Amino acid sequence: MERTLSAELAQFVAGLGYEALPAQVIDKAKTCLLHGLAVGLAGSELEYAHIARRLVALAEPGVGEVSAPVIGSSLRASVAGAAFANGVILHGRVQEDTHGTAHPGTMIIPALLAASELRPLDGRAFLTALVAGYEVLAAVSRDFTALTTPRGFRASAIYGVFGAAAAAGKALALSEEQLAAALGLASAFAGGTTQSFASGTMEWHFENGVAARNGLLAALLAREGARASAIALEGPAGFYQAFAGTREGLERVVSHLGRTWEILNVTFKPYPVCAFNQSPITAALELVRAHGPRPEEIARIELEMNAYEANYPGMAYTGPFTTVEQTQMSAPFCVAWTLAHRAFSFSALTQFDDEATRALISKLEMRARQDLPPLSLRLTVHLVDGRTLEQELQVDASYYAWDFARELELLKELQPDLPLTPEATQRLIELIRSLEQCQDVHELTRLLEIPAPSSVGS
């Protein structure tokens, strides 16, 4: 096979075996899986989940057709429909995992769950396919997100389809040639912009579901014999020229494969907002816990952030707020609410007219700084009595790249929002903790088929 990018990536995926995965990578894969499913279940009654379920319910599989569960409900849909719906659901709460600015689990896990209905997998095969998906998504995106995002393309939407195709293709036991075709097809199915962040609208909630479905379809098409351009990624009219506007530096896409594991760089969100707003909330919480200023004591607020993050669409929005999409993306809202209420939870995102928050937003100045590294910031609060309070956060991605044990702490916080009893949550934890011993991952999917409190058509 010609050594194109698709071929190199396919060779890596086809040759990846469970025995090659370091223990740390296996633990991280389990953490990503538990985080993705728990956050998805916690958001399974949000508006986006209901929209997705109503849509796929219109095309329920006929008798004898292969179906897959839509998590957090009793609904089963076609495998493509379930991949879409579960992608929306895992992304609904916006507390998913992150690599760069993409959210791998929201696309890879749904595609893999759907593929496992077509070809039964044991736990080791499932984990291997999961890692393959994360590594491929990271490979195609890590050095190019900074080029594609300023052009208006959303990282999850354009890169996630590759991770979903790789994971599904590995699960379906595609040949190396078929995997290369699947990745070539995936490049043709990529798409999605960041305009919805700036507009505060819903499109981005569905983009990840589309990427999950399209990645699965790419793998299924390749299995059926569909062919794709060998230079779908690096060609003069290929993926990188179209989305990044360049073909320079493409050797970096595959240079690390098999030598470093990008899944270890995946981070998680303690709060249900944009990844770039995790540090602003963290810093604001530390400031109020250390100094305890009351809202009426605050005269002025300065928030200095990394320029890329501060300039990301929606981040600097100051209102008026009418949608959760706006509050999840707005750094001023996240900081002001935290300073006003000394806490942050999903319910805060719907408090569009909170007077204390609006008053603090009017006092906040947000600055983009080229010299601040990603995820680091400086928060300065000037009080009416002349005192100045400062909170610096100097962190990198490792600060949010926690392990399985730390994930269990988050699950305790999520439990009230889960459609699971504490006992069922514990069964999910234990199954994923020992997934390599599982003989059939349908044990996992059965735990996800949970009757929702409201009907699909509500």
Short mmCIF file of C-alpha atoms in Angstrom, two decimals:
data_model
loop_
_atom_site.label_atom_id
_atom_site.label_comp_id
_atom_site.label_asym_id
_atom_site.label_seq_id
_atom_site.Cartn_x
_atom_site.Cartn_y
_atom_site.Cartn_z
CA MET A 1 0.00 0.00 0.00
CA GLU A 2 1.25 3.46 -0.90
CA ARG A 3 2.60 5.26 2.19
CA THR A 4 0.09 8.08 2.27
CA LEU A 5 -1.25 9.59 5.50
CA SER A 6 -4.37 7.43 5.30
CA ALA A 7 -2.19 4.35 4.80
CA GLU A 8 0.12 5.22 7.70
CA LEU A 9 -2.79 5.81 10.05
CA ALA A 10 -4.49 2.62 8.86
CA GLN A 11 -1.32 0.62 9.45
CA PHE A 12 -1.16 1.90 13.02
CA VAL A 13 -4.82 1.07 13.72
CA ALA A 14 -4.69 -2.36 12.10
CA GLY A 15 -1.51 -3.32 13.94
CA LEU A 16 -2.54 -2.04 17.36
CA GLY A 17 -3.06 -4.81 19.90
CA TYR A 18 -4.15 -4.74 23.51
CA GLU A 19 -0.78 -6.12 24.59
CA ALA A 20 0.94 -3.02 23.20
CA LEU A 21 -1.04 -0.67 25.44
CA PRO A 22 0.86 0.51 28.55
CA ALA A 23 -1.00 0.19 31.85
CA GLN A 24 -1.27 3.98 32.09
CA VAL A 25 -2.94 4.12 28.66
CA ILE A 26 -5.44 1.42 29.64
CA ASP A 27 -6.32 3.30 32.83
CA LYS A 28 -6.78 6.52 30.87
CA ALA A 29 -8.98 4.78 28.29
CA LYS A 30 -11.20 3.46 31.08
CA THR A 31 -11.31 6.94 32.61
CA CYS A 32 -12.35 8.47 29.28
CA LEU A 33 -15.05 5.83 28.86
CA LEU A 34 -16.45 6.25 32.37
CA HIS A 35 -16.35 10.04 32.10
CA GLY A 36 -18.04 10.07 28.71
CA LEU A 37 -20.85 7.74 29.71
CA ALA A 38 -21.45 9.32 33.13
CA VAL A 39 -21.58 12.86 31.75
CA GLY A 40 -23.80 11.64 28.93
CA LEU A 41 -26.22 9.95 31.31
CA ALA A 42 -26.25 13.07 33.49
CA GLY A 43 -27.35 15.08 30.45
CA SER A 44 -29.77 12.52 29.02
CA GLU A 45 -32.85 14.57 29.93
CA LEU A 46 -31.63 17.85 28.44
CA GLU A 47 -33.44 19.41 25.49
CA TYR A 48 -30.82 18.27 22.96
CA ALA A 49 -31.22 14.65 24.05
CA HIS A 50 -34.99 14.81 23.57
CA ILE A 51 -34.58 16.33 20.11
CA ALA A 52 -32.12 13.62 19.08
CA ARG A 53 -34.31 10.82 20.45
CA ARG A 54 -37.40 12.15 18.69
CA LEU A 55 -35.47 12.31 15.44
CA VAL A 56 -34.11 8.75 15.54
CA ALA A 57 -37.45 7.41 16.81
CA LEU A 58 -38.91 8.43 13.44
CA ALA A 59 -36.75 5.77 11.80
CA GLU A 60 -36.73 2.95 14.34
CA PRO A 61 -35.25 -0.29 12.96
CA GLY A 62 -37.65 -2.84 11.59
CA VAL A 63 -38.05 -6.36 12.89
CA GLY A 64 -34.87 -8.32 12.44
CA GLU A 65 -32.68 -5.29 11.74
CA VAL A 66 -29.60 -4.60 13.83
CA SER A 67 -30.23 -1.92 16.42
CA ALA A 68 -28.28 -0.12 19.12
CA PRO A 69 -29.32 1.52 22.40
CA VAL A 70 -29.80 5.24 22.84
CA ILE A 71 -28.35 5.77 26.29
CA GLY A 72 -30.48 7.02 29.15
CA SER A 73 -33.66 5.62 27.57
CA SER A 74 -35.31 2.39 26.51
CA LEU A 75 -35.14 3.42 22.84
CA ARG A 76 -33.17 1.38 20.32
CA ALA A 77 -32.40 2.83 16.92
CA SER A 78 -30.46 1.93 13.80
CA VAL A 79 -26.74 1.80 14.48
CA ALA A 80 -26.21 5.05 12.57
CA GLY A 81 -29.13 6.69 14.38
CA ALA A 82 -27.84 5.57 17.77
CA ALA A 83 -24.34 6.84 16.98
CA PHE A 84 -25.83 10.25 16.16
CA ALA A 85 -28.15 10.40 19.17
CA ASN A 86 -25.50 9.20 21.62
CA GLY A 87 -23.03 11.72 20.23
CA VAL A 88 -25.54 14.47 20.97
CA ILE A 89 -26.27 13.06 24.43
CA LEU A 90 -22.63 12.68 25.45
CA HIS A 91 -22.09 16.29 24.37
CA GLY A 92 -25.30 17.71 25.86
CA ARG A 93 -23.97 18.69 29.29
CA VAL A 94 -20.73 20.06 27.77
CA GLN A 95 -18.64 18.41 30.48
CA GLU A 96 -16.93 15.93 28.19
CA ASP A 97 -13.23 15.20 27.72
CA THR A 98 -10.95 17.40 25.62
CA HIS A 99 -7.84 17.09 23.47
CA GLY A 100 -6.72 20.46 22.11
CA THR A 101 -10.12 21.95 21.37
CA ALA A 102 -11.78 18.71 20.26
CA HIS A 103 -13.93 16.45 22.44
CA PRO A 104 -12.95 12.89 21.44
CA GLY A 105 -15.22 10.83 23.68
CA THR A 106 -18.42 12.41 22.40
CA MET A 107 -17.75 11.00 18.93
CA ILE A 108 -15.53 7.95 19.43
CA ILE A 109 -17.56 6.26 22.18
CA PRO A 110 -20.93 6.48 20.33
CA ALA A 111 -19.43 5.16 17.09
CA LEU A 112 -17.72 2.32 18.95
CA LEU A 113 -20.84 1.37 20.91
CA ALA A 114 -22.78 1.21 17.65
CA ALA A 115 -20.10 -0.86 15.91
CA SER A 116 -20.06 -3.32 18.81
CA GLU A 117 -23.69 -4.19 17.95
CA LEU A 118 -22.56 -5.30 14.50
CA ARG A 119 -19.57 -7.35 15.67
CA PRO A 120 -19.51 -8.51 19.29
CA LEU A 121 -16.38 -7.45 21.19
CA ASP A 122 -14.76 -8.45 24.43
CA GLY A 123 -13.44 -5.81 26.79
CA ARG A 124 -9.88 -5.93 25.50
CA ALA A 125 -10.94 -5.44 21.89
CA PHE A 126 -13.23 -2.59 22.92
CA LEU A 127 -10.47 -0.79 24.82
CA THR A 128 -8.04 -1.26 21.94
CA ALA A 129 -10.50 0.21 19.45
CA LEU A 130 -11.18 3.08 21.84
CA VAL A 131 -7.48 3.92 22.10
CA ALA A 132 -7.10 3.66 18.33
CA GLY A 133 -9.84 6.25 17.89
CA TYR A 134 -8.30 8.67 20.38
CA GLU A 135 -4.84 8.34 18.85
CA VAL A 136 -6.04 8.91 15.29
CA LEU A 137 -8.14 11.94 16.22
CA ALA A 138 -5.18 13.41 18.09
CA ALA A 139 -2.79 12.65 15.24
CA VAL A 140 -4.80 14.46 12.59
CA SER A 141 -5.67 17.42 14.83
CA ARG A 142 -2.94 18.20 17.35
CA ASP A 143 -0.67 20.32 15.12
CA PHE A 144 -3.39 21.82 12.95
CA THR A 145 -6.23 22.98 15.19
CA ALA A 146 -4.51 26.35 15.55
CA LEU A 147 -4.76 26.70 11.77
CA THR A 148 -8.28 25.41 11.23
CA THR A 149 -10.07 27.20 14.08
CA PRO A 150 -9.23 30.77 12.95
CA ARG A 151 -10.75 29.86 9.58
CA GLY A 152 -14.06 29.14 11.34
CA PHE A 153 -13.92 25.34 11.46
CA ARG A 154 -14.79 23.58 14.70
CA ALA A 155 -12.17 21.03 15.81
CA SER A 156 -14.62 18.40 17.11
CA ALA A 157 -16.71 18.51 13.97
CA ILE A 158 -13.89 18.25 11.44
CA TYR A 159 -11.46 15.94 13.30
CA GLY A 160 -13.87 13.81 15.30
CA VAL A 161 -15.03 11.91 12.24
CA PHE A 162 -11.52 10.44 11.88
CA GLY A 163 -11.47 9.15 15.46
CA ALA A 164 -14.94 7.69 15.08
CA ALA A 165 -14.00 5.99 11.80
CA ALA A 166 -10.80 4.54 13.27
CA ALA A 167 -12.53 3.18 16.38
CA ALA A 168 -15.46 1.75 14.44
CA GLY A 169 -13.15 0.33 11.78
CA LYS A 170 -10.99 -1.37 14.39
CA ALA A 171 -14.08 -2.79 16.10
CA LEU A 172 -15.34 -4.13 12.78
CA ALA A 173 -11.95 -5.78 12.11
CA LEU A 174 -11.42 -3.94 8.83
CA SER A 175 -8.30 -4.74 6.88
CA GLU A 176 -5.53 -2.19 6.58
CA GLU A 177 -6.72 -1.31 3.08
CA GLN A 178 -10.31 -0.91 4.28
CA LEU A 179 -9.20 1.27 7.20
CA ALA A 180 -7.34 3.56 4.81
CA ALA A 181 -10.49 3.84 2.72
CA ALA A 182 -12.55 4.58 5.85
CA LEU A 183 -10.23 7.42 6.81
CA GLY A 184 -10.30 8.77 3.27
CA LEU A 185 -14.09 8.70 3.31
CA ALA A 186 -14.07 10.36 6.73
CA SER A 187 -12.14 13.29 5.28
CA ALA A 188 -14.97 13.81 2.80
CA PHE A 189 -17.59 13.71 5.56
CA ALA A 190 -15.93 16.29 7.83
CA GLY A 191 -17.59 19.65 8.45
CA GLY A 192 -18.79 22.11 11.05
CA THR A 193 -18.16 25.73 12.00
CA THR A 194 -17.83 27.82 15.16
CA GLN A 195 -20.41 30.43 14.19
CA SER A 196 -22.98 28.88 16.53
CA PHE A 197 -20.69 29.66 19.50
CA ALA A 198 -20.66 33.31 18.54
CA SER A 199 -24.41 33.31 17.91
CA GLY A 200 -25.31 31.36 21.06
CA THR A 201 -27.33 28.82 19.09
CA MET A 202 -27.65 25.02 19.13
CA GLU A 203 -25.80 23.77 16.07
CA TRP A 204 -22.67 22.76 17.95
CA HIS A 205 -24.62 20.40 20.19
CA PHE A 206 -25.50 18.30 17.13
CA GLU A 207 -22.19 18.56 15.26
CA ASN A 208 -20.55 15.89 17.41
CA GLY A 209 -23.43 13.50 16.84
CA VAL A 210 -23.06 14.01 13.10
CA ALA A 211 -19.31 13.33 13.35
CA ALA A 212 -19.94 10.11 15.32
CA ARG A 213 -22.48 8.91 12.77
CA ASN A 214 -20.36 9.90 9.78
CA GLY A 215 -17.30 8.14 11.18
CA LEU A 216 -19.33 4.96 11.65
CA LEU A 217 -20.74 5.30 8.12
CA ALA A 218 -17.23 5.74 6.71
CA ALA A 219 -16.16 2.47 8.33
CA LEU A 220 -19.28 0.65 7.16
CA LEU A 221 -18.90 1.94 3.61
CA ALA A 222 -15.29 0.77 3.54
CA ARG A 223 -16.40 -2.64 4.81
CA GLU A 224 -18.82 -2.84 1.89
CA GLY A 225 -16.08 -2.04 -0.61
CA ALA A 226 -16.29 1.73 -0.98
CA ARG A 227 -13.00 3.30 -2.07
CA ALA A 228 -11.51 6.70 -1.31
CA SER A 229 -8.65 8.79 -2.63
CA ALA A 230 -5.30 7.58 -1.36
CA ILE A 231 -4.30 11.22 -0.82
CA ALA A 232 -7.60 12.32 0.73
CA LEU A 233 -5.76 14.12 3.53
CA GLU A 234 -2.63 15.51 1.89
CA GLY A 235 -3.76 15.98 -1.70
CA PRO A 236 -3.76 19.42 -3.38
CA ALA A 237 -7.55 19.49 -2.95
CA GLY A 238 -7.59 17.29 0.14
CA PHE A 239 -8.54 17.69 3.77
CA TYR A 240 -5.63 19.79 5.02
CA GLN A 241 -5.56 22.16 2.08
CA ALA A 242 -9.31 22.68 2.40
CA PHE A 243 -9.53 23.11 6.18
CA ALA A 244 -6.07 24.40 7.21
CA GLY A 245 -5.16 26.17 3.98
CA THR A 246 -1.76 24.48 3.88
CA ARG A 247 -0.01 21.18 3.27
CA GLU A 248 3.12 22.11 5.17
CA GLY A 249 4.20 20.07 8.17
CA LEU A 250 2.05 17.06 7.36
CA GLU A 251 4.85 14.70 8.33
CA ARG A 252 3.98 15.54 11.95
CA VAL A 253 0.61 13.81 11.63
CA VAL A 254 2.06 10.30 11.92
CA SER A 255 5.55 10.94 13.30
CA HIS A 256 4.62 10.12 16.91
CA LEU A 257 2.38 7.08 16.34
CA GLY A 258 3.48 4.08 18.38
CA ARG A 259 6.02 6.17 20.29
CA THR A 260 3.91 8.55 22.36
CA TRP A 261 0.30 8.19 23.48
CA GLU A 262 -1.82 11.27 22.98
CA ILE A 263 -4.69 9.84 25.01
CA LEU A 264 -2.59 10.63 28.08
CA ASN A 265 -2.94 14.32 27.19
CA VAL A 266 -6.73 14.18 27.20
CA THR A 267 -8.22 16.44 29.88
CA PHE A 268 -11.53 16.50 31.72
CA LYS A 269 -13.92 19.21 32.85
CA PRO A 270 -14.87 19.69 36.48
CA TYR A 271 -17.59 22.15 35.38
CA PRO A 272 -20.29 21.88 32.65
CA VAL A 273 -18.96 24.72 30.47
CA CYS A 274 -16.48 25.29 27.67
CA ALA A 275 -13.02 23.83 28.29
CA PHE A 276 -11.59 27.35 28.20
CA ASN A 277 -13.87 28.37 31.09
CA GLN A 278 -12.62 25.70 33.50
CA SER A 279 -9.69 27.84 34.64
CA PRO A 280 -11.71 31.07 35.04
CA ILE A 281 -14.18 29.28 37.32
CA THR A 282 -11.35 27.55 39.21
CA ALA A 283 -9.53 30.85 39.78
CA ALA A 284 -12.71 32.65 40.85
CA LEU A 285 -13.52 29.90 43.34
CA GLU A 286 -10.02 30.04 44.80
CA LEU A 287 -10.25 33.82 45.14
CA VAL A 288 -13.59 33.83 46.98
CA ARG A 289 -12.55 30.96 49.23
CA ALA A 290 -9.33 32.75 50.16
CA HIS A 291 -10.66 36.30 50.50
CA GLY A 292 -14.44 36.08 50.59
CA PRO A 293 -15.39 39.40 48.92
CA ARG A 294 -19.12 40.04 48.75
CA PRO A 295 -20.52 41.14 45.36
CA GLU A 296 -21.33 44.63 46.60
CA GLU A 297 -17.71 45.08 47.73
CA ILE A 298 -16.38 44.62 44.18
CA ALA A 299 -15.67 47.76 42.18
CA ARG A 300 -13.85 46.34 39.16
CA ILE A 301 -12.72 42.96 37.76
CA GLU A 302 -9.89 42.22 35.34
CA LEU A 303 -9.69 38.82 33.63
CA GLU A 304 -6.53 38.21 31.63
CA MET A 305 -6.47 35.05 29.52
CA ASN A 306 -4.49 33.34 26.82
CA ALA A 307 -5.22 35.14 23.55
CA TYR A 308 -6.36 32.04 21.63
CA GLU A 309 -8.85 31.16 24.36
CA ALA A 310 -10.03 34.72 25.00
CA ASN A 311 -10.70 35.26 21.29
CA TYR A 312 -12.50 31.95 20.72
CA PRO A 313 -16.07 32.61 19.50
CA GLY A 314 -18.47 33.26 22.37
CA MET A 315 -15.83 33.54 25.10
CA ALA A 316 -16.00 37.33 25.53
CA TYR A 317 -19.79 37.63 25.29
CA THR A 318 -21.30 39.79 28.04
CA GLY A 319 -25.02 39.46 27.34
CA PRO A 320 -27.88 39.75 27.22
CA PHE A 321 -28.18 36.01 27.89
CA THR A 322 -31.12 34.03 26.58
CA THR A 323 -29.65 30.54 25.98
CA VAL A 324 -27.53 28.03 27.86
CA GLU A 325 -25.22 27.97 24.84
CA GLN A 326 -24.32 31.59 25.59
CA THR A 327 -23.66 31.12 29.30
CA GLN A 328 -21.60 27.96 28.76
CA MET A 329 -19.27 29.83 26.44
CA SER A 330 -19.09 33.20 28.22
CA ALA A 331 -16.06 33.70 30.47
CA PRO A 332 -17.54 36.90 31.95
CA PHE A 333 -20.71 35.04 32.94
CA CYS A 334 -18.77 32.12 34.46
CA VAL A 335 -16.49 34.39 36.50
CA ALA A 336 -19.24 36.77 37.58
CA TRP A 337 -21.60 34.00 38.67
CA THR A 338 -18.82 32.29 40.64
CA LEU A 339 -17.81 35.50 42.39
CA ALA A 340 -21.44 36.29 43.19
CA HIS A 341 -22.52 32.83 44.38
CA ARG A 342 -19.24 31.16 45.48
CA ALA A 343 -20.11 27.99 43.55
CA PHE A 344 -20.87 26.77 40.05
CA SER A 345 -23.25 24.08 38.83
CA PHE A 346 -25.31 23.28 35.74
CA SER A 347 -28.33 25.08 37.19
CA ALA A 348 -26.37 28.36 37.12
CA LEU A 349 -26.36 28.30 33.34
CA THR A 350 -30.10 28.96 33.11
CA GLN A 351 -30.08 32.00 35.41
CA PHE A 352 -29.98 34.52 32.59
CA ASP A 353 -31.25 37.50 34.60
CA ASP A 354 -29.46 37.02 37.91
CA GLU A 355 -28.97 40.59 39.16
CA ALA A 356 -25.73 40.02 41.08
CA THR A 357 -24.15 38.29 38.08
CA ARG A 358 -25.22 41.01 35.64
CA ALA A 359 -23.88 43.69 37.95
CA LEU A 360 -20.46 42.03 38.15
CA ILE A 361 -20.32 41.44 34.40
CA SER A 362 -20.73 45.20 33.90
CA LYS A 363 -17.62 45.70 36.06
CA LEU A 364 -15.50 43.08 34.27
CA GLU A 365 -12.83 43.79 31.68
CA MET A 366 -11.48 40.82 29.73
CA ARG A 367 -8.02 41.01 28.14
CA ALA A 368 -6.34 38.70 25.68
CA ARG A 369 -2.63 38.19 26.34
CA GLN A 370 -0.16 36.54 24.00
CA ASP A 371 2.29 35.84 26.83
CA LEU A 372 -0.10 33.75 28.93
CA PRO A 373 0.03 30.03 28.14
CA PRO A 374 -3.15 28.04 27.50
CA LEU A 375 -5.32 27.38 30.58
CA SER A 376 -3.38 29.92 32.67
CA LEU A 377 -4.78 33.30 33.66
CA ARG A 378 -4.75 36.23 36.05
CA LEU A 379 -7.90 37.36 37.85
CA THR A 380 -7.75 40.72 39.63
CA VAL A 381 -10.58 42.05 41.77
CA HIS A 382 -10.52 45.69 42.88
CA LEU A 383 -12.66 46.41 45.93
CA VAL A 384 -14.53 49.62 46.72
CA ASP A 385 -12.36 50.11 49.83
CA GLY A 386 -9.23 50.33 47.66
CA ARG A 387 -7.90 46.83 48.26
CA THR A 388 -6.86 44.63 45.35
CA LEU A 389 -7.24 40.84 45.32
CA GLU A 390 -5.29 38.77 42.80
CA GLN A 391 -5.56 35.14 41.82
CA GLU A 392 -3.14 33.67 39.30
CA LEU A 393 -3.58 30.23 37.85
CA GLN A 394 -0.42 28.85 36.27
CA VAL A 395 -1.37 25.40 35.02
CA ASP A 396 -1.09 23.28 31.92
CA ALA A 397 -3.20 20.45 30.51
CA SER A 398 -1.92 17.98 33.11
CA TYR A 399 -3.88 19.90 35.75
CA TYR A 400 -7.12 18.60 34.23
CA ALA A 401 -5.79 15.23 32.99
CA TRP A 402 -6.91 13.17 35.94
CA ASP A 403 -7.02 9.40 36.44
CA PHE A 404 -9.72 6.83 37.22
CA ALA A 405 -9.58 7.55 40.95
CA ARG A 406 -10.20 11.27 40.42
CA GLU A 407 -13.05 10.46 38.05
CA LEU A 408 -14.80 8.63 40.87
CA GLU A 409 -14.82 11.88 42.86
CA LEU A 410 -16.61 13.63 40.00
CA LEU A 411 -19.19 10.84 39.83
CA LYS A 412 -20.18 11.54 43.42
CA GLU A 413 -20.98 15.10 42.35
CA LEU A 414 -22.88 13.88 39.26
CA GLN A 415 -24.93 11.21 41.06
CA PRO A 416 -27.98 13.46 41.72
CA ASP A 417 -28.23 14.11 37.96
CA LEU A 418 -27.77 10.47 36.90
CA PRO A 419 -30.78 8.33 35.88
CA LEU A 420 -29.10 5.56 37.87
CA THR A 421 -29.40 4.44 41.44
CA PRO A 422 -26.15 4.61 43.42
CA GLU A 423 -26.05 0.81 43.17
CA ALA A 424 -26.37 0.89 39.37
CA THR A 425 -23.70 3.59 39.19
CA GLN A 426 -21.39 1.34 41.18
CA ARG A 427 -22.06 -1.56 38.79
CA LEU A 428 -21.11 0.71 35.87
CA ILE A 429 -17.92 1.74 37.65
CA GLU A 430 -16.90 -1.81 38.46
CA LEU A 431 -17.62 -3.08 34.95
CA ILE A 432 -15.46 -0.38 33.37
CA ARG A 433 -12.76 -0.75 36.03
CA SER A 434 -12.33 -4.42 35.07
CA LEU A 435 -13.36 -4.12 31.42
CA GLU A 436 -10.40 -6.15 30.16
CA GLN A 437 -11.98 -9.16 31.88
CA CYS A 438 -15.37 -8.65 30.22
CA GLN A 439 -16.19 -11.31 27.65
CA ASP A 440 -18.97 -9.36 25.93
CA VAL A 441 -19.32 -5.57 26.04
CA HIS A 442 -23.08 -5.96 25.73
CA GLU A 443 -22.85 -6.18 29.51
CA LEU A 444 -21.91 -2.51 29.32
CA THR A 445 -24.56 -1.48 26.81
CA ARG A 446 -27.29 -3.18 28.85
CA LEU A 447 -26.41 -0.90 31.77
CA LEU A 448 -26.95 2.12 29.50
CA GLU A 449 -30.49 1.11 28.43
CA ILE A 450 -32.33 3.00 31.14
CA PRO A 451 -35.98 4.03 30.83
CA ALA A 452 -36.07 7.83 30.78
CA PRO A 453 -38.49 9.63 33.14
CA SER A 454 -40.33 11.14 30.17
CA SER A 455 -41.44 9.56 26.93
CA VAL A 456 -39.51 9.89 23.70
CA GLY A 457 -42.19 12.07 22.17
CA SER A 458 -42.40 14.54 25.02
#
